[in-house]
Short mmCIF file of C-alpha atoms in Angstrom, two decimals:
data_model
loop_
_atom_site.label_atom_id
_atom_site.label_comp_id
_atom_site.label_asym_id
_atom_site.label_seq_id
_atom_site.Cartn_x
_atom_site.Cartn_y
_atom_site.Cartn_z
CA MET A 1 13.21 -37.15 4.95
CA SER A 2 13.32 -33.88 3.13
CA ASP A 3 12.44 -30.64 4.98
CA GLN A 4 10.75 -29.41 1.85
CA THR A 5 7.12 -29.56 1.21
CA PRO A 6 5.73 -31.06 -1.99
CA LEU A 7 5.10 -27.60 -3.30
CA GLU A 8 8.65 -26.41 -2.69
CA VAL A 9 10.06 -29.64 -4.37
CA ALA A 10 8.09 -28.56 -7.42
CA LEU A 11 9.91 -25.26 -7.62
CA PRO A 12 13.03 -24.82 -9.75
CA ALA A 13 16.19 -24.76 -7.76
CA ALA A 14 16.93 -21.29 -9.11
CA VAL A 15 13.73 -19.93 -7.43
CA VAL A 16 14.25 -21.88 -4.25
CA ASP A 17 17.70 -20.34 -4.00
CA LEU A 18 16.17 -16.82 -4.17
CA ILE A 19 13.84 -17.30 -1.31
CA GLY A 20 15.13 -15.18 1.59
CA GLN A 21 17.81 -13.38 -0.43
CA VAL A 22 18.00 -9.64 -0.65
CA GLN A 23 17.64 -8.41 -4.25
CA TYR A 24 17.50 -5.22 -6.23
CA GLU A 25 18.71 -2.81 -3.50
CA THR A 26 18.18 0.46 -5.29
CA PRO A 27 17.84 4.12 -4.34
CA GLY A 28 14.75 6.15 -5.47
CA ASP A 29 14.96 8.12 -8.70
CA PHE A 30 14.27 11.45 -6.85
CA PRO A 31 13.86 12.83 -3.38
CA VAL A 32 10.51 12.86 -1.70
CA GLU A 33 8.68 16.01 -2.78
CA GLN A 34 5.93 18.17 -1.35
CA GLY A 35 4.12 18.49 -4.77
CA TYR A 36 3.58 14.80 -5.11
CA ILE A 37 2.26 14.70 -1.47
CA ALA A 38 -0.32 17.20 -2.54
CA THR A 39 -1.17 15.24 -5.72
CA SER A 40 -1.62 12.12 -3.73
CA CYS A 41 -3.87 13.76 -1.05
CA ALA A 42 -5.85 15.48 -3.76
CA SER A 43 -6.44 12.22 -5.59
CA VAL A 44 -8.44 10.93 -2.51
CA GLU A 45 -9.57 14.32 -1.21
CA ASN A 46 -7.52 13.84 2.05
CA GLY A 47 -7.71 17.08 3.92
CA ASN A 48 -5.56 16.00 6.84
CA PRO A 49 -4.10 19.32 7.95
CA LEU A 50 -0.73 17.51 8.69
CA PHE A 51 -0.18 17.52 4.96
CA TRP A 52 -1.51 20.88 4.15
CA ASP A 53 -0.76 23.17 7.07
CA PRO A 54 2.94 23.66 7.92
CA GLU A 55 2.18 24.88 11.28
CA VAL A 56 0.28 21.72 12.14
CA ALA A 57 3.24 19.73 10.72
CA ASP A 58 5.64 21.67 12.81
CA ALA A 59 3.60 21.10 15.94
CA LEU A 60 2.96 17.45 15.52
CA THR A 61 5.83 15.95 13.48
CA ASN A 62 8.59 18.56 13.67
CA GLY A 63 8.05 19.46 10.04
CA PRO A 64 6.39 18.17 6.96
CA ILE A 65 5.93 14.41 6.32
CA ALA A 66 4.41 12.32 3.60
CA PRO A 67 1.21 10.32 4.08
CA PRO A 68 2.49 6.95 5.35
CA SER A 69 0.43 5.17 2.57
CA MET A 70 2.55 6.76 -0.05
CA ILE A 71 5.64 4.73 0.92
CA SER A 72 5.72 2.75 -2.40
CA VAL A 73 5.37 5.95 -4.46
CA TRP A 74 8.88 7.02 -3.87
CA PHE A 75 10.55 4.16 -5.52
CA ARG A 76 8.41 3.74 -8.67
CA PRO A 77 10.59 4.55 -11.70
CA HIS A 78 9.78 7.15 -14.20
CA HIS A 79 7.78 5.89 -17.15
CA TRP A 80 10.70 7.11 -19.38
CA ALA A 81 14.23 8.24 -18.88
CA PRO A 82 16.88 9.18 -21.29
CA GLY A 83 19.11 6.34 -22.40
CA ARG A 84 16.98 3.65 -20.90
CA THR A 85 16.69 0.69 -23.29
CA GLU A 86 14.41 -1.48 -21.30
CA GLU A 87 11.15 -0.80 -19.33
CA ALA A 88 11.96 -0.19 -15.72
CA LEU A 89 9.73 -2.23 -13.44
CA PRO A 90 8.99 -1.16 -9.92
CA LEU A 91 8.69 -4.64 -8.29
CA GLN A 92 11.23 -6.51 -10.34
CA VAL A 93 11.10 -9.83 -8.33
CA HIS A 94 7.32 -10.00 -9.24
CA PHE A 95 8.17 -9.55 -12.95
CA ASP A 96 11.04 -11.99 -12.73
CA LEU A 97 8.68 -14.59 -11.45
CA LYS A 98 6.21 -13.86 -14.22
CA ALA A 99 9.03 -14.53 -16.70
CA THR A 100 10.40 -17.55 -14.93
CA PHE A 101 6.97 -19.32 -14.89
CA ASP A 102 5.91 -17.87 -18.22
CA LEU A 103 2.76 -16.25 -16.69
CA PRO A 104 1.72 -13.27 -18.78
CA GLU A 105 -0.80 -11.76 -16.37
CA ALA A 106 -0.63 -11.02 -12.73
CA VAL A 107 -2.63 -9.37 -10.00
CA MET A 108 -1.90 -8.50 -6.39
CA THR A 109 -4.12 -10.15 -3.90
CA ASP A 110 -2.76 -9.13 -0.53
CA ASN A 111 -0.68 -6.29 0.67
CA THR A 112 0.58 -5.58 4.14
CA ILE A 113 2.39 -2.34 5.13
CA VAL A 114 4.14 -1.69 8.30
CA PHE A 115 5.11 2.02 8.93
CA HIS A 116 8.27 3.01 10.91
CA ASP A 117 9.96 6.51 10.86
CA PRO A 118 8.05 9.14 8.90
CA VAL A 119 9.01 9.96 5.36
CA ARG A 120 9.90 13.58 4.85
CA PRO A 121 10.29 15.83 1.84
CA GLY A 122 13.96 15.68 0.75
CA ASP A 123 14.44 12.05 1.92
CA VAL A 124 15.90 9.89 -0.70
CA LEU A 125 14.65 6.36 0.05
CA LYS A 126 16.22 3.10 -0.96
CA THR A 127 14.51 -0.24 -1.29
CA ARG A 128 15.38 -3.88 -1.33
CA GLN A 129 13.21 -6.81 -2.36
CA ILE A 130 13.13 -10.13 -0.62
CA LEU A 131 11.18 -13.24 -2.06
CA ARG A 132 9.56 -15.05 0.77
CA SER A 133 7.60 -17.85 -0.78
CA VAL A 134 6.13 -19.28 -4.13
CA SER A 135 3.17 -21.69 -4.28
CA GLY A 136 2.60 -24.67 -6.45
CA PRO A 137 0.28 -24.39 -9.33
CA LYS A 138 -3.17 -22.90 -8.46
CA THR A 139 -6.32 -22.37 -10.44
CA THR A 140 -8.62 -19.39 -9.68
CA LYS A 141 -11.35 -17.55 -11.63
CA LEU A 142 -8.72 -15.57 -13.33
CA GLY A 143 -6.69 -18.53 -14.63
CA THR A 144 -3.91 -20.92 -13.62
CA GLY A 145 -0.72 -19.85 -12.11
CA ARG A 146 1.09 -19.37 -8.81
CA PHE A 147 0.93 -17.23 -5.72
CA TRP A 148 4.19 -15.53 -4.41
CA VAL A 149 5.02 -13.38 -1.44
CA ILE A 150 7.58 -10.53 -1.66
CA ASP A 151 8.81 -8.10 0.98
CA VAL A 152 9.90 -4.71 0.15
CA GLU A 153 12.03 -2.87 2.80
CA TYR A 154 12.25 0.91 2.64
CA LEU A 155 15.14 2.82 4.33
CA ASN A 156 15.95 6.55 4.29
CA GLN A 157 19.29 8.11 3.59
CA HIS A 158 20.30 7.62 7.27
CA ASP A 159 19.66 3.87 6.86
CA ALA A 160 16.60 4.12 9.22
CA LEU A 161 13.76 1.77 8.41
CA VAL A 162 10.76 3.78 7.30
CA GLY A 163 8.61 0.78 6.22
CA VAL A 164 8.22 -2.83 5.14
CA GLU A 165 5.61 -3.76 2.51
CA THR A 166 4.60 -7.35 1.88
CA TYR A 167 2.86 -8.28 -1.37
CA THR A 168 1.13 -11.34 -2.32
CA GLY A 169 0.86 -11.66 -6.01
CA PHE A 170 -0.81 -14.05 -8.43
CA GLY A 171 0.79 -14.68 -11.71
CA TYR A 172 -1.51 -16.51 -14.09
CA ARG A 173 -2.25 -17.53 -17.61
CA ARG A 174 -5.92 -17.03 -18.66
CA ASP A 175 -7.60 -20.46 -19.27
CA ALA A 176 -8.69 -21.12 -22.79
CA ALA A 177 -12.47 -20.40 -23.20
CA MET B 1 -3.08 27.11 12.48
CA THR B 2 -5.80 24.66 11.49
CA PRO B 3 -7.66 23.48 14.50
CA VAL B 4 -6.50 19.95 15.34
CA ALA B 5 -9.25 17.61 16.42
CA LYS B 6 -8.07 14.42 17.99
CA VAL B 7 -9.59 11.01 19.21
CA LEU B 8 -8.13 9.92 22.46
CA LEU B 9 -7.63 6.21 23.24
CA GLY B 10 -9.86 6.32 26.20
CA GLU B 11 -12.77 7.53 24.13
CA VAL B 12 -12.72 4.41 21.93
CA GLN B 13 -13.81 0.90 22.62
CA ALA B 14 -14.28 -2.36 20.94
CA GLY B 15 -17.44 -2.52 19.05
CA ASP B 16 -17.59 1.11 18.08
CA ARG B 17 -18.47 1.87 14.49
CA LEU B 18 -17.01 4.62 12.35
CA ALA B 19 -19.42 6.72 10.33
CA ASP B 20 -19.65 5.34 6.70
CA PHE B 21 -18.06 7.33 3.82
CA ALA B 22 -19.31 6.95 0.26
CA TYR B 23 -17.71 8.07 -2.98
CA ASP B 24 -18.74 7.81 -6.54
CA VAL B 25 -15.86 6.54 -8.76
CA THR B 26 -15.22 7.82 -12.12
CA ALA B 27 -12.59 6.94 -14.73
CA THR B 28 -10.93 10.17 -13.47
CA THR B 29 -10.73 8.80 -9.96
CA ILE B 30 -8.96 5.67 -11.24
CA VAL B 31 -6.56 7.43 -13.57
CA LEU B 32 -5.77 10.33 -11.16
CA GLY B 33 -5.15 7.74 -8.31
CA ALA B 34 -2.87 5.59 -10.42
CA LEU B 35 -0.80 8.55 -11.63
CA ALA B 36 -0.68 10.05 -8.17
CA ALA B 37 0.88 6.76 -7.06
CA ARG B 38 3.26 6.83 -10.06
CA ASP B 39 1.60 3.55 -11.25
CA TRP B 40 1.86 3.69 -15.12
CA ARG B 41 0.70 0.23 -15.78
CA PRO B 42 -1.99 0.24 -18.51
CA MET B 43 -4.72 -1.68 -16.67
CA HIS B 44 -5.32 1.40 -14.62
CA HIS B 45 -5.85 3.88 -17.40
CA ASP B 46 -6.27 1.95 -20.83
CA TYR B 47 -9.71 0.55 -21.21
CA ASP B 48 -8.80 -1.70 -24.17
CA PHE B 49 -5.80 -3.22 -22.24
CA ALA B 50 -7.84 -3.79 -19.05
CA VAL B 51 -10.64 -5.48 -20.93
CA HIS B 52 -8.92 -7.42 -23.68
CA ARG B 53 -5.58 -8.38 -22.08
CA ASN B 54 -6.51 -8.57 -18.38
CA GLY B 55 -9.93 -9.82 -18.91
CA THR B 56 -11.51 -7.32 -16.40
CA GLN B 57 -14.61 -5.27 -17.10
CA ASN B 58 -12.98 -1.91 -17.11
CA ILE B 59 -9.91 -0.06 -15.84
CA PHE B 60 -9.64 -0.63 -12.06
CA MET B 61 -8.39 1.12 -8.96
CA ASN B 62 -4.73 0.23 -8.10
CA THR B 63 -3.65 -0.96 -4.72
CA PRO B 64 -1.44 2.02 -3.63
CA ASN B 65 -4.45 4.33 -4.42
CA GLN B 66 -6.73 2.08 -2.24
CA ALA B 67 -4.18 2.43 0.46
CA ALA B 68 -4.55 6.16 0.22
CA TRP B 69 -8.34 6.00 0.43
CA PHE B 70 -8.05 3.78 3.49
CA GLU B 71 -5.64 6.17 5.10
CA ARG B 72 -7.84 9.14 4.43
CA TYR B 73 -10.94 7.43 5.82
CA VAL B 74 -9.06 6.35 9.03
CA THR B 75 -7.50 9.73 9.65
CA ASP B 76 -10.65 11.53 8.92
CA TRP B 77 -11.83 9.87 12.10
CA THR B 78 -8.59 10.09 14.28
CA GLY B 79 -7.47 13.63 13.30
CA PRO B 80 -3.99 14.19 12.53
CA THR B 81 -2.52 12.76 15.77
CA GLY B 82 -3.70 9.28 14.65
CA ARG B 83 -0.54 7.60 13.39
CA LEU B 84 -0.78 4.50 11.16
CA GLY B 85 1.22 1.59 12.24
CA ARG B 86 0.07 -1.27 10.09
CA MET B 87 -2.30 -1.90 7.25
CA LYS B 88 -3.23 -5.29 5.81
CA PHE B 89 -5.33 -5.49 2.68
CA ARG B 90 -7.26 -8.35 1.12
CA MET B 91 -8.31 -7.63 -2.29
CA LEU B 92 -11.55 -9.57 -3.12
CA GLY B 93 -12.73 -7.70 -6.13
CA SER B 94 -11.98 -4.71 -8.31
CA VAL B 95 -13.24 -1.21 -8.08
CA TYR B 96 -14.44 0.25 -11.47
CA PRO B 97 -15.66 3.59 -12.87
CA GLY B 98 -19.37 3.81 -12.13
CA ASP B 99 -18.90 2.17 -8.76
CA ARG B 100 -20.09 3.83 -5.58
CA MET B 101 -17.51 2.96 -2.94
CA VAL B 102 -18.66 2.70 0.59
CA PHE B 103 -16.16 2.66 3.35
CA SER B 104 -17.15 1.28 6.80
CA ALA B 105 -15.22 0.30 9.86
CA SER B 106 -15.55 -1.17 13.27
CA VAL B 107 -13.18 -1.13 16.35
CA GLU B 108 -12.03 -4.68 16.91
CA ALA B 109 -9.84 -4.08 19.87
CA VAL B 110 -8.21 -1.21 21.85
CA THR B 111 -4.80 -2.07 23.33
CA THR B 112 -1.80 -0.45 24.97
CA ASP B 113 1.50 -2.01 24.06
CA ALA B 114 4.70 -2.72 26.08
CA VAL B 115 6.03 0.77 25.67
CA GLY B 116 2.81 2.48 26.51
CA CYS B 117 1.56 3.27 22.92
CA GLY B 118 -2.23 3.14 22.52
CA TRP B 119 -3.64 1.33 19.59
CA ALA B 120 -7.04 1.06 17.89
CA HIS B 121 -7.44 -2.02 15.75
CA LEU B 122 -9.94 -1.47 13.03
CA LEU B 123 -11.52 -3.67 10.39
CA VAL B 124 -12.33 -1.41 7.48
CA THR B 125 -14.28 -2.47 4.44
CA LEU B 126 -14.62 -1.05 0.94
CA ALA B 127 -17.82 -2.27 -0.52
CA VAL B 128 -19.75 -1.74 -3.83
CA GLU B 129 -23.51 -2.42 -3.76
CA GLY B 130 -23.02 -4.24 -0.49
CA GLU B 131 -20.23 -6.55 -1.90
CA THR B 132 -16.89 -6.26 -0.09
CA LYS B 133 -14.15 -5.48 -2.75
CA THR B 134 -11.37 -4.94 -0.14
CA ASP B 135 -11.06 -5.43 3.45
CA CYS B 136 -8.33 -3.81 5.45
CA THR B 137 -7.23 -4.32 8.97
CA VAL B 138 -5.62 -1.21 10.43
CA ALA B 139 -3.59 -0.61 13.62
CA VAL B 140 -3.61 3.10 14.32
CA ALA B 141 -1.89 4.73 17.20
CA LEU B 142 -4.03 7.18 19.21
CA PRO B 143 -2.89 9.67 21.94
CA THR B 144 -3.51 8.36 25.42
CA SER B 145 -3.99 11.79 26.94
CA ARG B 146 -4.25 15.37 25.75
CA THR B 147 -0.45 15.74 25.81
CA ASP B 148 0.51 12.48 24.25
CA ASN B 149 1.55 12.49 20.62
CA PRO B 150 2.16 9.11 18.91
CA TRP B 151 4.29 10.90 16.16
CA ASP B 152 6.99 11.59 18.90
CA ARG B 153 7.72 7.89 19.08
CA ARG B 154 10.97 6.59 17.55
CA GLY B 155 13.03 3.45 17.64
CA GLU B 156 12.21 1.12 20.54
CA ARG B 157 9.27 3.35 21.63
CA TRP B 158 7.47 2.58 18.22
CA LEU B 159 6.40 -1.03 17.83
CA PRO B 160 3.88 -1.22 14.98
#
């Protein structure tokens, strides 16, 4: 008897082989910076003195840190860069799956973030992506497609884990009206 | 130095409710949040793309910016000694310009883990006109005493 569920049997072997594999281990484009921390806090009117008052940051966290929820910000590529010939995509495994299954649209439905060591200005994070699962075909109010779960691990320049983010995406094709 | 208010673990119990927080969303809120999160995808700033390609009613708030709103709401309550350990979002609907977001939360449990770190487990909801758009479970570490600081924890002493 096979260990695979019917849904897994329906997946292409190339996709099954990727489940659990580390992919796209890449460094961030730039060091974590104070200005972006202020921009993020301003966007949600977050007045936490930890991010605005250096004395509070010294007292509580031995110096400035970034809001934990900013963790994904530090690996999102620039919208444009000299010499780039293809669009850089921040969660490449997600876009690979859209292409593999020919699903032009996608949304994220669930997102879990676990925070470890604080991220500090000057840190250069690196990330790696791990596909955890892909569902069989599903139909929702958006259209017909598949759900998938992707882990993104974040480490700093000392190889200390700073966070793990788990995304559930739904890639879909809008149903004909 | 800015005065640091803090909520201590012993001051919190299951069933407590946080004060609601309401915010009127504009297109600027959505676009500013997306760009602050370095999310350049057009459904968060391009009305025509959002409506005609994605089939949504307008541009909508992206996930990282929602995370920032949830963090702000939780740490407004805890003060800066509150340290986020884990957040899990379930997106049920989108937030659009013109919506009035209302954040509310309840304390589901209060625990102390194996290494002595105190945790408040919250269920936070973001609703528009009474309809939940996103719910978020949050584990936030709180000081167990006036001298405890969750931010001092590292390695095996931090188990989020």
